[in-house]
Amino acid sequence: MQVALEQVREDGLAQLSTRRLGQRLGCEAMSIYHHFPSKAHLLDAMVDHAIATVELPAAGIDPVARLRALCHNYRAMAHRFPALFPLVAVHRLNTPTGVRFIDAVIALIQDVEPDRAAAARQFRAVGYYLIGACLDETSGYAKGPSAAEPVSDAYIAEHCPALMSAAPYFQRQHWDATFEFGVDAMVARFTCGATHPRTNDNRAAKAR
């Protein structure tokens, strides 16, 4: 698995194959199946390994501080495994390691928001933000697919003044501040109590 992670880091996820992995290991591709029943099982193990490196903040500290720390720890994982992260992002995490991680994150969010419906929405919102931000930083922006004939800087300067003024702040040196801005916005929304959206059950209970 470690050699497969090295191959993905160097050559990209699309280039991972049991044949190439066997060449790196100095063995026949079929020998790999003694360790993993299929390539899918190997990929699951790689995703599990990445997820297992996300440090879950210790209990006993402020729940909001724990949520912030989790966001940063997840982002750090994405940057440790940038070539693998597109798979992590869309994997269902329905392995034992994956579901335990999901359960731990939901439990952490429930410490911030005890209402189960609101906590479920917050869990999804955190996932939307983290996956989007991490994909953008590891695979998107200047690394993403480009137009066959991209516009020039001169075209942008002439026709897209808002983009031109914002572009300097899209650079890597601003990523930390941008990520923290997003985390601040999420936490502010999650902790504003009175503005949590009511569920239909809550509204019905209030009407009664």
PDB file of C-alpha atoms in Angstrom:
ATOM      1  CA  MET A   1       0.000   0.000   0.000  1.00  0.00           C
ATOM      2  CA  GLN A   2       2.823   2.409   0.816  1.00  0.00           C
ATOM      3  CA  VAL A   3       4.406   1.769  -2.570  1.00  0.00           C
ATOM      4  CA  ALA A   4       1.034   2.363  -4.232  1.00  0.00           C
ATOM      5  CA  LEU A   5       0.772   5.682  -2.384  1.00  0.00           C
ATOM      6  CA  GLU A   6       4.229   6.605  -3.642  1.00  0.00           C
ATOM      7  CA  GLN A   7       3.234   5.745  -7.203  1.00  0.00           C
ATOM      8  CA  VAL A   8       0.085   7.864  -6.970  1.00  0.00           C
ATOM      9  CA  ARG A   9       2.062  10.769  -5.514  1.00  0.00           C
ATOM     10  CA  GLU A  10       4.615  10.622  -8.328  1.00  0.00           C
ATOM     11  CA  ASP A  11       2.498   9.619 -11.341  1.00  0.00           C
ATOM     12  CA  GLY A  12      -1.095  10.420 -10.416  1.00  0.00           C
ATOM     13  CA  LEU A  13      -4.061   8.256  -9.516  1.00  0.00           C
ATOM     14  CA  ALA A  14      -4.940   7.463 -13.137  1.00  0.00           C
ATOM     15  CA  GLN A  15      -1.567   5.781 -13.610  1.00  0.00           C
ATOM     16  CA  LEU A  16      -1.975   3.332 -10.737  1.00  0.00           C
ATOM     17  CA  SER A  17      -2.179  -0.245 -11.948  1.00  0.00           C
ATOM     18  CA  THR A  18      -1.252  -3.606 -10.511  1.00  0.00           C
ATOM     19  CA  ARG A  19       1.188  -4.081 -13.390  1.00  0.00           C
ATOM     20  CA  ARG A  20       3.083  -0.868 -12.615  1.00  0.00           C
ATOM     21  CA  LEU A  21       2.870  -1.581  -8.899  1.00  0.00           C
ATOM     22  CA  GLY A  22       4.326  -5.035  -9.462  1.00  0.00           C
ATOM     23  CA  GLN A  23       7.211  -3.504 -11.395  1.00  0.00           C
ATOM     24  CA  ARG A  24       7.992  -1.195  -8.485  1.00  0.00           C
ATOM     25  CA  LEU A  25       7.807  -4.074  -6.031  1.00  0.00           C
ATOM     26  CA  GLY A  26       9.813  -6.419  -8.213  1.00  0.00           C
ATOM     27  CA  CYS A  27       7.072  -9.017  -8.456  1.00  0.00           C
ATOM     28  CA  GLU A  28       4.345 -10.192 -10.815  1.00  0.00           C
ATOM     29  CA  ALA A  29       1.112  -8.213 -10.779  1.00  0.00           C
ATOM     30  CA  MET A  30      -0.806 -11.322  -9.723  1.00  0.00           C
ATOM     31  CA  SER A  31       1.276 -11.532  -6.548  1.00  0.00           C
ATOM     32  CA  ILE A  32      -0.428  -8.374  -5.301  1.00  0.00           C
ATOM     33  CA  TYR A  33      -3.714 -10.272  -5.092  1.00  0.00           C
ATOM     34  CA  HIS A  34      -2.265 -12.329  -2.251  1.00  0.00           C
ATOM     35  CA  HIS A  35      -2.472  -9.108  -0.213  1.00  0.00           C
ATOM     36  CA  PHE A  36      -5.516  -7.395  -1.738  1.00  0.00           C
ATOM     37  CA  PRO A  37      -8.315  -9.343  -3.472  1.00  0.00           C
ATOM     38  CA  SER A  38      -8.705  -6.598  -6.101  1.00  0.00           C
ATOM     39  CA  LYS A  39      -7.493  -3.159  -7.070  1.00  0.00           C
ATOM     40  CA  ALA A  40     -10.673  -1.785  -5.462  1.00  0.00           C
ATOM     41  CA  HIS A  41      -9.604  -3.295  -2.137  1.00  0.00           C
ATOM     42  CA  LEU A  42      -6.186  -1.663  -2.506  1.00  0.00           C
ATOM     43  CA  LEU A  43      -7.805   1.716  -3.210  1.00  0.00           C
ATOM     44  CA  ASP A  44     -10.044   1.271  -0.151  1.00  0.00           C
ATOM     45  CA  ALA A  45      -6.956   0.639   1.980  1.00  0.00           C
ATOM     46  CA  MET A  46      -5.274   3.761   0.602  1.00  0.00           C
ATOM     47  CA  VAL A  47      -8.338   5.888   1.377  1.00  0.00           C
ATOM     48  CA  ASP A  48      -8.550   4.361   4.861  1.00  0.00           C
ATOM     49  CA  HIS A  49      -4.890   5.188   5.420  1.00  0.00           C
ATOM     50  CA  ALA A  50      -5.418   8.820   4.434  1.00  0.00           C
ATOM     51  CA  ILE A  51      -8.539   9.202   6.573  1.00  0.00           C
ATOM     52  CA  ALA A  52      -6.805   7.582   9.554  1.00  0.00           C
ATOM     53  CA  THR A  53      -4.205  10.366   9.505  1.00  0.00           C
ATOM     54  CA  VAL A  54      -6.871  13.000  10.251  1.00  0.00           C
ATOM     55  CA  GLU A  55      -6.305  13.794  13.903  1.00  0.00           C
ATOM     56  CA  LEU A  56      -9.568  13.956  15.823  1.00  0.00           C
ATOM     57  CA  PRO A  57      -9.334  16.707  18.459  1.00  0.00           C
ATOM     58  CA  ALA A  58      -9.357  15.409  22.005  1.00  0.00           C
ATOM     59  CA  ALA A  59     -12.538  15.598  24.028  1.00  0.00           C
ATOM     60  CA  GLY A  60     -12.679  17.949  26.984  1.00  0.00           C
ATOM     61  CA  ILE A  61     -11.972  21.187  25.135  1.00  0.00           C
ATOM     62  CA  ASP A  62     -14.451  23.686  23.744  1.00  0.00           C
ATOM     63  CA  PRO A  63     -16.607  21.944  21.085  1.00  0.00           C
ATOM     64  CA  VAL A  64     -16.303  24.888  18.699  1.00  0.00           C
ATOM     65  CA  ALA A  65     -12.515  24.813  19.040  1.00  0.00           C
ATOM     66  CA  ARG A  66     -12.624  21.077  18.318  1.00  0.00           C
ATOM     67  CA  LEU A  67     -14.676  21.691  15.170  1.00  0.00           C
ATOM     68  CA  ARG A  68     -12.195  24.302  13.980  1.00  0.00           C
ATOM     69  CA  ALA A  69      -9.286  21.967  14.637  1.00  0.00           C
ATOM     70  CA  LEU A  70     -10.997  19.150  12.759  1.00  0.00           C
ATOM     71  CA  CYS A  71     -11.454  21.366   9.697  1.00  0.00           C
ATOM     72  CA  HIS A  72      -7.761  22.245   9.681  1.00  0.00           C
ATOM     73  CA  ASN A  73      -6.700  18.641  10.305  1.00  0.00           C
ATOM     74  CA  TYR A  74      -8.820  17.406   7.397  1.00  0.00           C
ATOM     75  CA  ARG A  75      -7.297  20.051   5.126  1.00  0.00           C
ATOM     76  CA  ALA A  76      -3.819  18.969   6.245  1.00  0.00           C
ATOM     77  CA  MET A  77      -4.669  15.384   5.233  1.00  0.00           C
ATOM     78  CA  ALA A  78      -5.684  16.558   1.756  1.00  0.00           C
ATOM     79  CA  HIS A  79      -2.345  18.299   1.348  1.00  0.00           C
ATOM     80  CA  ARG A  80      -0.469  15.211   2.564  1.00  0.00           C
ATOM     81  CA  PHE A  81      -2.156  13.150  -0.160  1.00  0.00           C
ATOM     82  CA  PRO A  82      -2.947  15.673  -2.933  1.00  0.00           C
ATOM     83  CA  ALA A  83      -2.919  13.156  -5.785  1.00  0.00           C
ATOM     84  CA  LEU A  84      -5.086  10.691  -3.839  1.00  0.00           C
ATOM     85  CA  PHE A  85      -7.511  13.264  -2.471  1.00  0.00           C
ATOM     86  CA  PRO A  86      -9.869  13.324  -5.495  1.00  0.00           C
ATOM     87  CA  LEU A  87     -10.640   9.684  -4.664  1.00  0.00           C
ATOM     88  CA  VAL A  88     -10.957  10.403  -0.932  1.00  0.00           C
ATOM     89  CA  ALA A  89     -13.354  13.242  -1.735  1.00  0.00           C
ATOM     90  CA  VAL A  90     -15.868  11.079  -3.582  1.00  0.00           C
ATOM     91  CA  HIS A  91     -15.345   7.789  -1.762  1.00  0.00           C
ATOM     92  CA  ARG A  92     -18.405   6.759   0.257  1.00  0.00           C
ATOM     93  CA  LEU A  93     -16.171   5.954   3.251  1.00  0.00           C
ATOM     94  CA  ASN A  94     -18.262   2.863   3.876  1.00  0.00           C
ATOM     95  CA  THR A  95     -15.381   0.807   5.236  1.00  0.00           C
ATOM     96  CA  PRO A  96     -15.075   0.215   8.993  1.00  0.00           C
ATOM     97  CA  THR A  97     -12.445   2.968   9.183  1.00  0.00           C
ATOM     98  CA  GLY A  98     -14.594   5.298   7.104  1.00  0.00           C
ATOM     99  CA  VAL A  99     -17.850   4.905   9.005  1.00  0.00           C
ATOM    100  CA  ARG A 100     -16.069   5.294  12.338  1.00  0.00           C
ATOM    101  CA  PHE A 101     -14.562   8.542  11.078  1.00  0.00           C
ATOM    102  CA  ILE A 102     -17.959   9.799   9.911  1.00  0.00           C
ATOM    103  CA  ASP A 103     -19.494   8.836  13.248  1.00  0.00           C
ATOM    104  CA  ALA A 104     -16.784  10.701  15.155  1.00  0.00           C
ATOM    105  CA  VAL A 105     -17.281  13.850  13.076  1.00  0.00           C
ATOM    106  CA  ILE A 106     -21.055  13.764  13.529  1.00  0.00           C
ATOM    107  CA  ALA A 107     -20.617  13.275  17.281  1.00  0.00           C
ATOM    108  CA  LEU A 108     -18.284  16.265  17.394  1.00  0.00           C
ATOM    109  CA  ILE A 109     -20.803  18.418  15.531  1.00  0.00           C
ATOM    110  CA  GLN A 110     -23.602  17.228  17.826  1.00  0.00           C
ATOM    111  CA  ASP A 111     -21.564  18.615  20.723  1.00  0.00           C
ATOM    112  CA  VAL A 112     -21.873  22.019  19.027  1.00  0.00           C
ATOM    113  CA  GLU A 113     -25.489  21.570  17.924  1.00  0.00           C
ATOM    114  CA  PRO A 114     -27.595  19.128  19.991  1.00  0.00           C
ATOM    115  CA  ASP A 115     -30.594  19.318  17.630  1.00  0.00           C
ATOM    116  CA  ARG A 116     -30.157  16.186  15.509  1.00  0.00           C
ATOM    117  CA  ALA A 117     -31.691  17.580  12.322  1.00  0.00           C
ATOM    118  CA  ALA A 118     -29.626  20.772  12.501  1.00  0.00           C
ATOM    119  CA  ALA A 119     -26.482  18.777  13.331  1.00  0.00           C
ATOM    120  CA  ALA A 120     -27.049  16.545  10.286  1.00  0.00           C
ATOM    121  CA  ARG A 121     -27.315  19.620   8.067  1.00  0.00           C
ATOM    122  CA  GLN A 122     -24.193  21.063   9.618  1.00  0.00           C
ATOM    123  CA  PHE A 123     -22.310  17.816   9.007  1.00  0.00           C
ATOM    124  CA  ARG A 124     -23.247  17.978   5.336  1.00  0.00           C
ATOM    125  CA  ALA A 125     -22.356  21.669   5.119  1.00  0.00           C
ATOM    126  CA  VAL A 126     -18.940  21.051   6.683  1.00  0.00           C
ATOM    127  CA  GLY A 127     -18.375  18.270   4.162  1.00  0.00           C
ATOM    128  CA  TYR A 128     -19.379  20.508   1.257  1.00  0.00           C
ATOM    129  CA  TYR A 129     -16.945  23.186   2.361  1.00  0.00           C
ATOM    130  CA  LEU A 130     -14.001  20.949   3.225  1.00  0.00           C
ATOM    131  CA  ILE A 131     -14.220  18.784   0.125  1.00  0.00           C
ATOM    132  CA  GLY A 132     -14.658  21.778  -2.165  1.00  0.00           C
ATOM    133  CA  ALA A 133     -11.845  23.765  -0.575  1.00  0.00           C
ATOM    134  CA  CYS A 134      -9.461  20.812  -0.504  1.00  0.00           C
ATOM    135  CA  LEU A 135     -10.199  19.820  -4.095  1.00  0.00           C
ATOM    136  CA  ASP A 136      -9.604  23.407  -5.191  1.00  0.00           C
ATOM    137  CA  GLU A 137      -6.294  23.613  -3.358  1.00  0.00           C
ATOM    138  CA  THR A 138      -4.954  20.180  -4.346  1.00  0.00           C
ATOM    139  CA  SER A 139      -6.412  19.616  -7.824  1.00  0.00           C
ATOM    140  CA  GLY A 140      -8.176  22.763  -8.964  1.00  0.00           C
ATOM    141  CA  TYR A 141      -7.333  26.393  -9.599  1.00  0.00           C
ATOM    142  CA  ALA A 142      -4.155  26.532 -11.752  1.00  0.00           C
ATOM    143  CA  LYS A 143      -3.892  22.707 -11.696  1.00  0.00           C
ATOM    144  CA  GLY A 144      -7.335  22.048 -13.157  1.00  0.00           C
ATOM    145  CA  PRO A 145      -8.309  21.441 -16.789  1.00  0.00           C
ATOM    146  CA  SER A 146      -7.702  24.443 -19.013  1.00  0.00           C
ATOM    147  CA  ALA A 147      -9.485  25.742 -22.085  1.00  0.00           C
ATOM    148  CA  ALA A 148      -7.897  24.767 -25.395  1.00  0.00           C
ATOM    149  CA  GLU A 149      -7.300  28.467 -26.040  1.00  0.00           C
ATOM    150  CA  PRO A 150      -7.232  30.257 -22.675  1.00  0.00           C
ATOM    151  CA  VAL A 151      -7.807  33.992 -22.619  1.00  0.00           C
ATOM    152  CA  SER A 152      -4.832  36.256 -22.053  1.00  0.00           C
ATOM    153  CA  ASP A 153      -4.172  38.432 -19.044  1.00  0.00           C
ATOM    154  CA  ALA A 154      -4.691  41.411 -21.349  1.00  0.00           C
ATOM    155  CA  TYR A 155      -8.193  40.181 -22.214  1.00  0.00           C
ATOM    156  CA  ILE A 156      -9.059  39.782 -18.528  1.00  0.00           C
ATOM    157  CA  ALA A 157      -7.688  43.243 -17.738  1.00  0.00           C
ATOM    158  CA  GLU A 158      -9.844  44.790 -20.454  1.00  0.00           C
ATOM    159  CA  HIS A 159     -13.077  42.834 -20.054  1.00  0.00           C
ATOM    160  CA  CYS A 160     -13.120  41.485 -16.480  1.00  0.00           C
ATOM    161  CA  PRO A 161     -12.133  44.241 -14.044  1.00  0.00           C
ATOM    162  CA  ALA A 162     -13.688  42.535 -10.991  1.00  0.00           C
ATOM    163  CA  LEU A 163     -11.763  39.334 -11.679  1.00  0.00           C
ATOM    164  CA  MET A 164      -8.581  41.302 -12.272  1.00  0.00           C
ATOM    165  CA  SER A 165      -8.861  43.039  -8.898  1.00  0.00           C
ATOM    166  CA  ALA A 166      -9.604  39.774  -7.060  1.00  0.00           C
ATOM    167  CA  ALA A 167      -7.018  37.578  -8.803  1.00  0.00           C
ATOM    168  CA  PRO A 168      -4.025  38.478  -6.591  1.00  0.00           C
ATOM    169  CA  TYR A 169      -5.893  37.095  -3.583  1.00  0.00           C
ATOM    170  CA  PHE A 170      -6.391  33.732  -5.280  1.00  0.00           C
ATOM    171  CA  GLN A 171      -2.667  33.016  -5.009  1.00  0.00           C
ATOM    172  CA  ARG A 172      -1.314  30.308  -2.730  1.00  0.00           C
ATOM    173  CA  GLN A 173      -0.011  32.745  -0.134  1.00  0.00           C
ATOM    174  CA  HIS A 174      -3.613  33.733   0.577  1.00  0.00           C
ATOM    175  CA  TRP A 175      -5.050  30.212   0.877  1.00  0.00           C
ATOM    176  CA  ASP A 176      -4.683  29.982   4.653  1.00  0.00           C
ATOM    177  CA  ALA A 177      -6.537  33.257   5.205  1.00  0.00           C
ATOM    178  CA  THR A 178      -9.256  32.259   2.729  1.00  0.00           C
ATOM    179  CA  PHE A 179      -9.736  28.862   4.350  1.00  0.00           C
ATOM    180  CA  GLU A 180      -9.946  30.432   7.807  1.00  0.00           C
ATOM    181  CA  PHE A 181     -12.482  32.953   6.466  1.00  0.00           C
ATOM    182  CA  GLY A 182     -14.696  30.069   5.378  1.00  0.00           C
ATOM    183  CA  VAL A 183     -14.320  28.240   8.688  1.00  0.00           C
ATOM    184  CA  ASP A 184     -15.202  31.456  10.530  1.00  0.00           C
ATOM    185  CA  ALA A 185     -18.346  31.829   8.424  1.00  0.00           C
ATOM    186  CA  MET A 186     -19.431  28.238   9.102  1.00  0.00           C
ATOM    187  CA  VAL A 187     -18.778  28.423  12.823  1.00  0.00           C
ATOM    188  CA  ALA A 188     -20.611  31.752  13.118  1.00  0.00           C
ATOM    189  CA  ARG A 189     -23.634  30.218  11.403  1.00  0.00           C
ATOM    190  CA  PHE A 190     -23.515  27.053  13.459  1.00  0.00           C
ATOM    191  CA  THR A 191     -23.280  28.851  16.791  1.00  0.00           C
ATOM    192  CA  CYS A 192     -25.969  31.471  16.226  1.00  0.00           C
ATOM    193  CA  GLY A 193     -28.565  29.174  17.854  1.00  0.00           C
ATOM    194  CA  ALA A 194     -31.700  31.179  17.267  1.00  0.00           C
ATOM    195  CA  THR A 195     -31.278  31.206  13.519  1.00  0.00           C
ATOM    196  CA  HIS A 196     -30.977  27.439  13.071  1.00  0.00           C
ATOM    197  CA  PRO A 197     -33.592  26.310  10.500  1.00  0.00           C
ATOM    198  CA  ARG A 198     -36.480  24.574  12.218  1.00  0.00           C
ATOM    199  CA  THR A 199     -37.497  21.126  11.081  1.00  0.00           C
ATOM    200  CA  ASN A 200     -41.098  20.396  10.141  1.00  0.00           C
ATOM    201  CA  ASP A 201     -41.405  18.412  13.379  1.00  0.00           C
ATOM    202  CA  ASN A 202     -40.213  21.410  15.401  1.00  0.00           C
ATOM    203  CA  ARG A 203     -42.677  23.724  13.696  1.00  0.00           C
ATOM    204  CA  ALA A 204     -45.528  21.261  14.262  1.00  0.00           C
ATOM    205  CA  ALA A 205     -44.595  20.911  17.926  1.00  0.00           C
ATOM    206  CA  LYS A 206     -44.561  24.686  18.326  1.00  0.00           C
ATOM    207  CA  ALA A 207     -47.977  24.980  16.654  1.00  0.00           C
ATOM    208  CA  ARG A 208     -49.425  22.424  19.080  1.00  0.00           C
TER     209      ARG A 208
END
